Amino acid sequence: MDAQRARSILDEELVRGRDAIAAATSFEELEAAKSSVLGRRSAFSEVQRALGSFEHEDRKVLGAAANDVRNALRSAVQERASELEAADEERLLDADRVDMTLPGRRPRSGSMHPLAIVERRIVEVFTRMGYRVVEGPQIEDDWHNFEALNIPPDHPARTMKDSLYVDVQGLVLRTETSAAQIRTMEAQAPPVYIVSPGRVYRHETPDATHLPVFHQVECLAVDEGITFADLKGTLEAFSRAMFGGDRRVRLNPDYFPFVEPGAQVAVSCFICDGAGCRTCGNGWIELLGAGMVHPKVLENCGYDSERYTGFAFGLGIERVAMLQYAVPDMRMFGDGDVRFLEQFEGVA
Ligand code: 2NL
């Protein structure tokens, strides 16, 4: 190769190189263009290798020209690389573009179940009076569900008709939340002022007013000098906090094995105020079971029944919720029908 040929190769390669570099549309193509114009097997490299064989003057001039070509092509590569990078970035931003003027998609938030709302309201009435909330297992043993509560082995509540037994020796799905209160009394000395909300189970065919799985809140106070008057006063305070300031309570004798005496408690109707209406019939709504804790129950928990007395009462959450929200059928609480449940949105 002579100097003249070298000169024209450098000129051609500068033009061809710039075109190839500018034509690259990806980093791969740019890399290929770069190695085709500056790589070891390129015409440019051939010129460089030939430089040594030229006259001194030619070598100086062509060497400088080769340097210029190499620098020009390298900066063309750099420039194209920056352009490709910017284009990549632009594509990314485009793909990620958010239209800030579109209306937002409001997330659908759930709402509390009506039974949860009512349970919370009931429990709050008691916690405000200083009661503590206790909970216990839903699968209970015979002692806590029956024996300690003075329910003897031949009591009707023991038979398969009323209880749901687990297929493990002696275990039962608790039939009342009292079991949790027994556990609390076993674990601590009096005084106790506790309230126990929760799910309970009975062998029952569901209908408009019965469910095999339902919910209760029970209240228990044990201390020195607790009397029946304390029971009635507490029932009145609860009824007024729950159903309005002018509620009255009525107690009729009733039997529960775990209390003596026992009473069935009615509250004056919060709709007709006792006059009689569709909801109550005769002006009274039967709502609770109550009584003075049976001395045997206290002794079963290790309490001295000569020194301590107590009252207890319980009520069904479904029953209260039906009254409060005029729900005609208890089964609606468990159906899971969104049209029913969404009506309680924003209630609590
Ligand atoms: C009902 C019956 C009642 C109790 C619950 C109770 C709990 C202990 C000791 C004594 Cl630990 N009694 N609870 C007492 C009387 C009635 O509720 O079926 N209510 C709807």
mmCIF file of C-alpha atoms and ligand atoms in Angstrom:
data_model
loop_
_atom_site.group_PDB
_atom_site.id
_atom_site.type_symbol
_atom_site.label_atom_id
_atom_site.label_comp_id
_atom_site.label_asym_id
_atom_site.label_seq_id
_atom_site.Cartn_x
_atom_site.Cartn_y
_atom_site.Cartn_z
ATOM 1 C CA MET A 1 0.000 0.000 0.000
ATOM 2 C CA ASP A 2 1.368 3.417 -0.900
ATOM 3 C CA ALA A 3 0.830 6.718 0.884
ATOM 4 C CA GLN A 4 -1.746 7.908 -1.582
ATOM 5 C CA ARG A 5 -3.828 4.739 -1.210
ATOM 6 C CA ALA A 6 -3.566 5.074 2.582
ATOM 7 C CA ARG A 7 -4.769 8.662 2.414
ATOM 8 C CA SER A 8 -7.851 7.768 0.379
ATOM 9 C CA ILE A 9 -8.673 4.783 2.650
ATOM 10 C CA LEU A 10 -8.594 7.117 5.670
ATOM 11 C CA ASP A 11 -10.901 9.585 3.902
ATOM 12 C CA GLU A 12 -13.313 6.832 2.800
ATOM 13 C CA GLU A 13 -13.315 5.113 6.168
ATOM 14 C CA LEU A 14 -14.100 8.369 7.977
ATOM 15 C CA VAL A 15 -17.176 8.866 5.822
ATOM 16 C CA ARG A 16 -18.239 5.196 5.833
ATOM 17 C CA GLY A 17 -17.613 4.962 9.594
ATOM 18 C CA ARG A 18 -19.663 8.032 10.426
ATOM 19 C CA ASP A 19 -22.538 6.712 8.319
ATOM 20 C CA ALA A 20 -22.406 3.238 9.892
ATOM 21 C CA ILE A 21 -22.243 4.684 13.419
ATOM 22 C CA ALA A 22 -25.093 7.094 12.754
ATOM 23 C CA ALA A 23 -27.172 4.269 11.251
ATOM 24 C CA ALA A 24 -26.884 2.078 14.368
ATOM 25 C CA THR A 25 -30.282 1.780 16.096
ATOM 26 C CA SER A 26 -29.149 -0.328 19.068
ATOM 27 C CA PHE A 27 -26.089 -0.841 21.254
ATOM 28 C CA GLU A 28 -25.432 -4.139 19.460
ATOM 29 C CA GLU A 29 -25.456 -2.475 16.030
ATOM 30 C CA LEU A 30 -23.258 0.343 17.362
ATOM 31 C CA GLU A 31 -20.727 -2.169 18.705
ATOM 32 C CA ALA A 32 -20.697 -3.936 15.307
ATOM 33 C CA ALA A 33 -20.219 -0.635 13.442
ATOM 34 C CA LYS A 34 -17.374 0.329 15.756
ATOM 35 C CA SER A 35 -15.494 -2.912 15.241
ATOM 36 C CA SER A 36 -16.056 -2.800 11.468
ATOM 37 C CA VAL A 37 -14.432 0.637 11.191
ATOM 38 C CA LEU A 38 -11.822 0.526 13.986
ATOM 39 C CA GLY A 39 -11.426 -3.198 14.737
ATOM 40 C CA ARG A 40 -8.291 -5.250 14.095
ATOM 41 C CA ARG A 41 -9.480 -6.476 10.701
ATOM 42 C CA SER A 42 -10.686 -3.061 9.517
ATOM 43 C CA ALA A 43 -9.242 -1.102 6.576
ATOM 44 C CA PHE A 44 -8.269 1.572 9.106
ATOM 45 C CA SER A 45 -6.087 -0.898 11.047
ATOM 46 C CA GLU A 46 -4.471 -2.011 7.791
ATOM 47 C CA VAL A 47 -3.461 1.600 7.148
ATOM 48 C CA GLN A 48 -2.017 1.884 10.644
ATOM 49 C CA ARG A 49 0.000 -1.263 10.154
ATOM 50 C CA ALA A 50 1.287 0.067 6.818
ATOM 51 C CA LEU A 51 2.460 3.395 8.331
ATOM 52 C CA GLY A 52 5.812 1.928 9.392
ATOM 53 C CA SER A 53 6.776 1.254 5.808
ATOM 54 C CA PHE A 54 6.270 4.863 4.656
ATOM 55 C CA GLU A 55 8.811 7.667 4.176
ATOM 56 C CA HIS A 56 9.351 9.795 7.274
ATOM 57 C CA GLU A 57 7.307 12.759 6.010
ATOM 58 C CA ASP A 58 4.364 10.574 4.829
ATOM 59 C CA ARG A 59 4.423 8.634 8.078
ATOM 60 C CA LYS A 60 4.179 11.890 10.086
ATOM 61 C CA VAL A 61 1.323 13.332 8.036
ATOM 62 C CA LEU A 62 -0.621 10.069 7.646
ATOM 63 C CA GLY A 63 -0.034 9.117 11.272
ATOM 64 C CA ALA A 64 -1.562 12.404 12.361
ATOM 65 C CA ALA A 65 -4.424 11.943 9.885
ATOM 66 C CA ALA A 66 -5.068 8.398 11.189
ATOM 67 C CA ASN A 67 -5.177 9.732 14.743
ATOM 68 C CA ASP A 68 -7.694 12.358 13.707
ATOM 69 C CA VAL A 69 -9.870 9.741 11.974
ATOM 70 C CA ARG A 70 -9.745 7.425 15.001
ATOM 71 C CA ASN A 71 -10.618 10.269 17.385
ATOM 72 C CA ALA A 72 -13.410 11.462 15.143
ATOM 73 C CA LEU A 73 -14.908 7.956 14.889
ATOM 74 C CA ARG A 74 -14.564 7.314 18.622
ATOM 75 C CA SER A 75 -16.366 10.486 19.500
ATOM 76 C CA ALA A 76 -19.031 9.633 16.889
ATOM 77 C CA VAL A 77 -19.497 6.302 18.728
ATOM 78 C CA GLN A 78 -19.722 8.107 22.081
ATOM 79 C CA GLU A 79 -22.263 10.532 20.729
ATOM 80 C CA ARG A 80 -24.410 7.818 19.165
ATOM 81 C CA ALA A 81 -24.265 5.838 22.428
ATOM 82 C CA SER A 82 -25.603 8.851 24.331
ATOM 83 C CA GLU A 83 -28.374 9.262 21.788
ATOM 84 C CA LEU A 84 -29.367 5.600 22.065
ATOM 85 C CA GLU A 85 -29.328 5.818 25.848
ATOM 86 C CA ALA A 86 -31.560 8.893 25.788
ATOM 87 C CA ALA A 87 -33.937 7.142 23.386
ATOM 88 C CA ASP A 88 -34.106 4.123 25.728
ATOM 89 C CA GLU A 89 -34.869 6.394 28.651
ATOM 90 C CA GLU A 90 -37.544 8.149 26.630
ATOM 91 C CA ARG A 91 -39.197 4.825 25.702
ATOM 92 C CA LEU A 92 -39.202 3.828 29.374
ATOM 93 C CA LEU A 93 -40.770 7.081 30.485
ATOM 94 C CA ASP A 94 -43.340 6.785 27.708
ATOM 95 C CA ALA A 95 -44.324 3.317 28.828
ATOM 96 C CA ASP A 96 -44.596 4.517 32.423
ATOM 97 C CA ARG A 97 -46.531 7.636 31.600
ATOM 98 C CA VAL A 98 -49.472 8.317 33.936
ATOM 99 C CA ASP A 99 -52.365 10.522 32.967
ATOM 100 C CA MET A 100 -52.726 12.685 36.044
ATOM 101 C CA THR A 101 -55.991 14.125 34.751
ATOM 102 C CA LEU A 102 -57.835 10.768 34.881
ATOM 103 C CA PRO A 103 -60.144 10.291 37.867
ATOM 104 C CA GLY A 104 -58.682 7.928 40.495
ATOM 105 C CA ARG A 105 -59.933 4.401 41.017
ATOM 106 C CA ARG A 106 -61.362 4.396 44.532
ATOM 107 C CA PRO A 107 -60.383 1.201 46.378
ATOM 108 C CA ARG A 108 -63.438 -0.627 47.700
ATOM 109 C CA SER A 109 -62.982 -0.900 51.414
ATOM 110 C CA GLY A 110 -64.877 -3.490 53.400
ATOM 111 C CA SER A 111 -66.986 -2.713 56.415
ATOM 112 C CA MET A 112 -67.621 -4.244 59.782
ATOM 113 C CA HIS A 113 -70.059 -7.118 60.049
ATOM 114 C CA PRO A 114 -73.271 -6.097 61.855
ATOM 115 C CA LEU A 115 -72.591 -8.659 64.586
ATOM 116 C CA ALA A 116 -69.111 -7.209 65.094
ATOM 117 C CA ILE A 117 -70.587 -3.720 65.329
ATOM 118 C CA VAL A 118 -73.125 -4.791 67.941
ATOM 119 C CA GLU A 119 -70.586 -6.889 69.871
ATOM 120 C CA ARG A 120 -68.257 -3.912 70.044
ATOM 121 C CA ARG A 121 -71.063 -1.639 71.290
ATOM 122 C CA ILE A 122 -72.132 -4.098 73.986
ATOM 123 C CA VAL A 123 -68.584 -4.739 75.176
ATOM 124 C CA GLU A 124 -67.855 -1.018 75.276
ATOM 125 C CA VAL A 125 -70.752 -0.419 77.676
ATOM 126 C CA PHE A 126 -69.023 -2.777 80.112
ATOM 127 C CA THR A 127 -65.435 -1.670 79.595
ATOM 128 C CA ARG A 128 -66.616 1.882 80.368
ATOM 129 C CA MET A 129 -67.917 0.569 83.696
ATOM 130 C CA GLY A 130 -64.483 -0.906 84.416
ATOM 131 C CA TYR A 131 -64.974 -4.480 83.218
ATOM 132 C CA ARG A 132 -62.141 -6.385 81.564
ATOM 133 C CA VAL A 133 -62.635 -8.428 78.367
ATOM 134 C CA VAL A 134 -61.749 -12.133 78.515
ATOM 135 C CA GLU A 135 -61.859 -14.735 75.790
ATOM 136 C CA GLY A 136 -61.435 -18.484 75.798
ATOM 137 C CA PRO A 137 -61.240 -21.519 73.520
ATOM 138 C CA GLN A 138 -64.234 -22.505 71.391
ATOM 139 C CA ILE A 139 -63.435 -26.178 71.893
ATOM 140 C CA GLU A 140 -63.895 -26.827 75.589
ATOM 141 C CA ASP A 141 -63.504 -29.676 77.995
ATOM 142 C CA ASP A 142 -66.318 -31.114 80.049
ATOM 143 C CA TRP A 143 -65.194 -29.376 83.234
ATOM 144 C CA HIS A 144 -65.228 -25.802 81.945
ATOM 145 C CA ASN A 145 -68.304 -26.100 79.759
ATOM 146 C CA PHE A 146 -70.482 -28.164 82.127
ATOM 147 C CA GLU A 147 -69.166 -29.499 85.414
ATOM 148 C CA ALA A 148 -67.760 -26.259 86.882
ATOM 149 C CA LEU A 149 -70.986 -24.468 85.882
ATOM 150 C CA ASN A 150 -73.005 -26.874 88.010
ATOM 151 C CA ILE A 151 -74.455 -28.640 84.994
ATOM 152 C CA PRO A 152 -74.676 -32.259 86.220
ATOM 153 C CA PRO A 153 -74.064 -35.197 83.863
ATOM 154 C CA ASP A 154 -77.793 -35.885 83.464
ATOM 155 C CA HIS A 155 -78.747 -32.261 82.719
ATOM 156 C CA PRO A 156 -80.575 -31.718 79.394
ATOM 157 C CA ALA A 157 -77.786 -29.371 78.220
ATOM 158 C CA ARG A 158 -75.507 -32.417 78.246
ATOM 159 C CA THR A 159 -77.399 -34.546 75.782
ATOM 160 C CA MET A 160 -76.570 -34.758 72.087
ATOM 161 C CA LYS A 161 -79.717 -32.778 71.435
ATOM 162 C CA ASP A 162 -78.222 -29.517 72.725
ATOM 163 C CA SER A 163 -74.476 -29.838 72.326
ATOM 164 C CA LEU A 164 -72.059 -30.422 69.487
ATOM 165 C CA TYR A 165 -69.307 -32.804 70.514
ATOM 166 C CA VAL A 166 -65.874 -32.971 68.978
ATOM 167 C CA ASP A 167 -64.826 -36.471 68.027
ATOM 168 C CA VAL A 168 -62.166 -36.435 70.716
ATOM 169 C CA GLN A 169 -62.885 -37.844 74.156
ATOM 170 C CA GLY A 170 -64.936 -35.437 76.208
ATOM 171 C CA LEU A 171 -64.434 -32.270 74.125
ATOM 172 C CA VAL A 172 -67.370 -30.106 73.144
ATOM 173 C CA LEU A 173 -67.936 -26.931 71.113
ATOM 174 C CA ARG A 174 -68.687 -24.505 73.933
ATOM 175 C CA THR A 175 -72.395 -23.956 74.514
ATOM 176 C CA GLU A 176 -71.886 -20.659 76.368
ATOM 177 C CA THR A 177 -68.997 -18.255 76.903
ATOM 178 C CA SER A 178 -69.226 -18.869 80.684
ATOM 179 C CA ALA A 179 -66.447 -21.409 80.162
ATOM 180 C CA ALA A 180 -64.012 -18.534 79.546
ATOM 181 C CA GLN A 181 -65.157 -16.887 82.781
ATOM 182 C CA ILE A 182 -64.604 -20.096 84.725
ATOM 183 C CA ARG A 183 -61.044 -20.163 83.377
ATOM 184 C CA THR A 184 -60.526 -16.569 84.510
ATOM 185 C CA MET A 185 -61.818 -17.292 88.019
ATOM 186 C CA GLU A 186 -59.594 -20.378 88.263
ATOM 187 C CA ALA A 187 -56.611 -18.236 87.334
ATOM 188 C CA GLN A 188 -57.168 -15.259 89.631
ATOM 189 C CA ALA A 189 -58.495 -14.383 93.054
ATOM 190 C CA PRO A 190 -61.572 -12.142 93.453
ATOM 191 C CA PRO A 191 -62.632 -9.471 92.840
ATOM 192 C CA VAL A 192 -63.410 -10.132 89.149
ATOM 193 C CA TYR A 193 -65.319 -7.830 86.866
ATOM 194 C CA ILE A 194 -65.210 -9.366 83.412
ATOM 195 C CA VAL A 195 -67.130 -9.525 80.169
ATOM 196 C CA SER A 196 -66.703 -12.371 77.689
ATOM 197 C CA PRO A 197 -67.861 -12.022 74.094
ATOM 198 C CA GLY A 198 -67.669 -14.849 71.600
ATOM 199 C CA ARG A 199 -69.000 -17.616 69.411
ATOM 200 C CA VAL A 200 -70.977 -20.482 70.866
ATOM 201 C CA TYR A 201 -72.495 -23.658 69.423
ATOM 202 C CA ARG A 202 -75.724 -25.586 69.924
ATOM 203 C CA HIS A 203 -77.228 -28.601 68.212
ATOM 204 C CA GLU A 204 -80.014 -26.665 66.549
ATOM 205 C CA THR A 205 -81.730 -26.500 63.168
ATOM 206 C CA PRO A 206 -81.432 -22.963 61.787
ATOM 207 C CA ASP A 207 -84.616 -20.942 61.433
ATOM 208 C CA ALA A 208 -85.580 -17.252 61.614
ATOM 209 C CA THR A 209 -84.730 -17.034 65.330
ATOM 210 C CA HIS A 210 -82.189 -19.856 65.897
ATOM 211 C CA LEU A 211 -78.701 -20.627 64.649
ATOM 212 C CA PRO A 212 -76.431 -23.568 65.523
ATOM 213 C CA VAL A 213 -73.526 -21.113 65.604
ATOM 214 C CA PHE A 214 -74.232 -17.809 67.285
ATOM 215 C CA HIS A 215 -72.660 -15.189 69.531
ATOM 216 C CA GLN A 216 -72.982 -14.131 73.142
ATOM 217 C CA VAL A 217 -71.706 -11.588 75.556
ATOM 218 C CA GLU A 218 -71.654 -12.588 79.202
ATOM 219 C CA CYS A 219 -70.967 -10.370 82.164
ATOM 220 C CA LEU A 220 -69.632 -11.548 85.530
ATOM 221 C CA ALA A 221 -68.962 -9.656 88.753
ATOM 222 C CA VAL A 222 -67.642 -11.396 91.874
ATOM 223 C CA ASP A 223 -66.654 -9.435 94.959
ATOM 224 C CA GLU A 224 -67.424 -9.073 98.637
ATOM 225 C CA GLY A 225 -70.966 -7.848 99.241
ATOM 226 C CA ILE A 226 -72.374 -8.115 95.720
ATOM 227 C CA THR A 227 -76.173 -8.280 95.896
ATOM 228 C CA PHE A 228 -79.173 -8.786 93.668
ATOM 229 C CA ALA A 229 -79.602 -4.990 93.736
ATOM 230 C CA ASP A 230 -76.182 -4.661 92.070
ATOM 231 C CA LEU A 231 -77.377 -7.073 89.393
ATOM 232 C CA LYS A 232 -80.513 -5.077 88.725
ATOM 233 C CA GLY A 233 -78.658 -1.756 88.748
ATOM 234 C CA THR A 234 -76.079 -3.079 86.289
ATOM 235 C CA LEU A 235 -78.795 -4.484 84.007
ATOM 236 C CA GLU A 236 -80.511 -1.103 84.064
ATOM 237 C CA ALA A 237 -77.282 0.775 83.317
ATOM 238 C CA PHE A 238 -76.537 -1.614 80.454
ATOM 239 C CA SER A 239 -80.071 -1.384 78.996
ATOM 240 C CA ARG A 240 -80.045 2.406 79.100
ATOM 241 C CA ALA A 241 -76.588 2.710 77.541
ATOM 242 C CA MET A 242 -77.617 0.264 74.819
ATOM 243 C CA PHE A 243 -81.244 1.176 74.089
ATOM 244 C CA GLY A 244 -81.819 4.677 75.444
ATOM 245 C CA GLY A 245 -81.895 6.590 78.708
ATOM 246 C CA ASP A 246 -85.513 5.874 79.661
ATOM 247 C CA ARG A 247 -85.397 2.062 79.454
ATOM 248 C CA ARG A 248 -86.755 0.034 82.395
ATOM 249 C CA VAL A 249 -85.911 -3.592 83.181
ATOM 250 C CA ARG A 250 -88.212 -6.337 84.391
ATOM 251 C CA LEU A 251 -87.020 -9.502 86.074
ATOM 252 C CA ASN A 252 -89.003 -12.746 86.193
ATOM 253 C CA PRO A 253 -87.878 -15.884 88.020
ATOM 254 C CA ASP A 254 -86.136 -18.371 85.761
ATOM 255 C CA TYR A 255 -83.830 -21.331 86.103
ATOM 256 C CA PHE A 256 -80.195 -21.690 85.023
ATOM 257 C CA PRO A 257 -78.097 -24.333 86.784
ATOM 258 C CA PHE A 258 -75.179 -21.890 87.335
ATOM 259 C CA VAL A 259 -77.158 -19.223 89.218
ATOM 260 C CA GLU A 260 -79.454 -19.061 92.254
ATOM 261 C CA PRO A 261 -81.736 -17.233 92.106
ATOM 262 C CA GLY A 262 -82.026 -16.943 88.330
ATOM 263 C CA ALA A 263 -84.046 -14.502 86.295
ATOM 264 C CA GLN A 264 -85.219 -13.838 82.799
ATOM 265 C CA VAL A 265 -84.713 -10.157 82.010
ATOM 266 C CA ALA A 266 -86.887 -8.017 79.750
ATOM 267 C CA VAL A 267 -86.223 -4.428 78.692
ATOM 268 C CA SER A 268 -89.020 -1.948 77.982
ATOM 269 C CA CYS A 269 -89.441 -1.650 74.220
ATOM 270 C CA PHE A 270 -87.259 1.047 72.689
ATOM 271 C CA ILE A 271 -89.728 1.506 69.825
ATOM 272 C CA CYS A 272 -93.081 1.942 71.655
ATOM 273 C CA ASP A 273 -91.630 2.649 75.114
ATOM 274 C CA GLY A 274 -93.665 -0.157 76.635
ATOM 275 C CA ALA A 275 -97.052 0.543 75.050
ATOM 276 C CA GLY A 276 -96.952 -2.576 72.856
ATOM 277 C CA CYS A 277 -96.053 -2.782 69.161
ATOM 278 C CA ARG A 278 -95.140 -5.195 66.363
ATOM 279 C CA THR A 279 -91.592 -5.575 67.606
ATOM 280 C CA CYS A 280 -92.301 -6.330 71.280
ATOM 281 C CA GLY A 281 -95.940 -7.387 71.425
ATOM 282 C CA ASN A 282 -96.642 -6.473 75.045
ATOM 283 C CA GLY A 283 -94.165 -3.630 75.607
ATOM 284 C CA TRP A 284 -91.311 -5.825 76.908
ATOM 285 C CA ILE A 285 -88.448 -7.368 75.009
ATOM 286 C CA GLU A 286 -86.978 -10.509 76.617
ATOM 287 C CA LEU A 287 -83.301 -10.129 76.116
ATOM 288 C CA LEU A 288 -81.141 -11.591 78.866
ATOM 289 C CA GLY A 289 -80.684 -14.419 81.316
ATOM 290 C CA ALA A 290 -79.277 -13.425 84.682
ATOM 291 C CA GLY A 291 -78.776 -14.422 88.284
ATOM 292 C CA MET A 292 -76.598 -14.608 91.365
ATOM 293 C CA VAL A 293 -73.659 -16.920 90.744
ATOM 294 C CA HIS A 294 -74.392 -20.319 92.318
ATOM 295 C CA PRO A 295 -72.218 -20.923 95.414
ATOM 296 C CA LYS A 296 -71.165 -24.274 93.945
ATOM 297 C CA VAL A 297 -69.775 -22.463 90.865
ATOM 298 C CA LEU A 298 -67.738 -20.144 93.103
ATOM 299 C CA GLU A 299 -66.426 -23.110 95.128
ATOM 300 C CA ASN A 300 -65.604 -24.966 91.886
ATOM 301 C CA CYS A 301 -63.249 -22.108 91.044
ATOM 302 C CA GLY A 302 -61.657 -22.133 94.479
ATOM 303 C CA TYR A 303 -63.542 -19.080 95.755
ATOM 304 C CA ASP A 304 -64.893 -18.903 99.324
ATOM 305 C CA SER A 305 -68.656 -18.677 98.756
ATOM 306 C CA GLU A 306 -69.205 -17.527 102.356
ATOM 307 C CA ARG A 307 -67.099 -14.452 101.719
ATOM 308 C CA TYR A 308 -67.779 -13.725 98.059
ATOM 309 C CA THR A 309 -70.952 -13.351 96.067
ATOM 310 C CA GLY A 310 -71.474 -12.445 92.437
ATOM 311 C CA PHE A 311 -73.921 -11.843 89.661
ATOM 312 C CA ALA A 312 -73.805 -12.909 86.044
ATOM 313 C CA PHE A 313 -75.866 -12.434 82.949
ATOM 314 C CA GLY A 314 -75.723 -13.212 79.281
ATOM 315 C CA LEU A 315 -77.306 -12.069 76.057
ATOM 316 C CA GLY A 316 -77.285 -13.087 72.431
ATOM 317 C CA ILE A 317 -75.625 -10.713 69.997
ATOM 318 C CA GLU A 318 -77.759 -11.848 67.023
ATOM 319 C CA ARG A 319 -80.920 -11.062 68.997
ATOM 320 C CA VAL A 320 -79.749 -7.534 69.828
ATOM 321 C CA ALA A 321 -78.632 -6.922 66.238
ATOM 322 C CA MET A 322 -82.010 -8.101 64.893
ATOM 323 C CA LEU A 323 -83.789 -5.634 67.165
ATOM 324 C CA GLN A 324 -81.436 -2.772 66.496
ATOM 325 C CA TYR A 325 -81.409 -3.107 62.702
ATOM 326 C CA ALA A 326 -84.885 -4.663 62.247
ATOM 327 C CA VAL A 327 -83.412 -7.794 60.655
ATOM 328 C CA PRO A 328 -86.290 -10.234 60.054
ATOM 329 C CA ASP A 329 -84.300 -13.491 59.878
ATOM 330 C CA MET A 330 -81.282 -14.524 61.976
ATOM 331 C CA ARG A 331 -79.867 -16.572 59.098
ATOM 332 C CA MET A 332 -79.103 -13.351 57.194
ATOM 333 C CA PHE A 333 -76.083 -12.750 59.467
ATOM 334 C CA GLY A 334 -74.383 -15.855 58.133
ATOM 335 C CA ASP A 335 -75.511 -15.825 54.494
ATOM 336 C CA GLY A 336 -72.658 -13.595 53.357
ATOM 337 C CA ASP A 337 -74.973 -11.704 50.975
ATOM 338 C CA VAL A 338 -73.156 -8.495 50.064
ATOM 339 C CA ARG A 339 -76.451 -6.666 49.468
ATOM 340 C CA PHE A 340 -77.235 -7.221 53.146
ATOM 341 C CA LEU A 341 -73.737 -6.602 54.500
ATOM 342 C CA GLU A 342 -73.016 -3.404 52.554
ATOM 343 C CA GLN A 343 -75.970 -1.703 54.234
ATOM 344 C CA PHE A 344 -73.805 -1.506 57.360
ATOM 345 C CA GLU A 345 -71.047 0.416 55.598
ATOM 346 C CA GLY A 346 -70.058 3.445 57.592
ATOM 347 C CA VAL A 347 -72.106 2.410 60.637
ATOM 348 C CA ALA A 348 -68.955 1.750 62.646
HETATM 349 C C1 2NL B 1 -78.626 -16.976 78.480
HETATM 350 C C2 2NL B 1 -78.164 -17.273 79.851
HETATM 351 C C3 2NL B 1 -76.912 -16.423 81.603
HETATM 352 C C4 2NL B 1 -75.066 -16.607 83.072
HETATM 353 C C5 2NL B 1 -75.569 -16.482 81.798
HETATM 354 C C6 2NL B 1 -72.981 -17.177 84.231
HETATM 355 C C7 2NL B 1 -71.618 -17.310 84.076
HETATM 356 C C8 2NL B 1 -70.885 -17.774 85.134
HETATM 357 C C9 2NL B 1 -71.464 -18.097 86.299
HETATM 358 C C10 2NL B 1 -72.814 -17.944 86.404
HETATM 359 CL CL1 2NL B 1 -69.192 -17.968 84.937
HETATM 360 N N1 2NL B 1 -73.571 -17.498 85.375
HETATM 361 N N2 2NL B 1 -73.691 -16.720 83.183
HETATM 362 C C11 2NL B 1 -75.925 -16.596 84.132
HETATM 363 C C12 2NL B 1 -77.280 -16.529 83.909
HETATM 364 C C13 2NL B 1 -77.785 -16.453 82.643
HETATM 365 O O1 2NL B 1 -77.332 -16.297 80.311
HETATM 366 O O2 2NL B 1 -78.974 -17.873 77.801
HETATM 367 N N3 2NL B 1 -78.661 -15.726 78.071
HETATM 368 C C14 2NL B 1 -79.154 -15.321 76.801
#
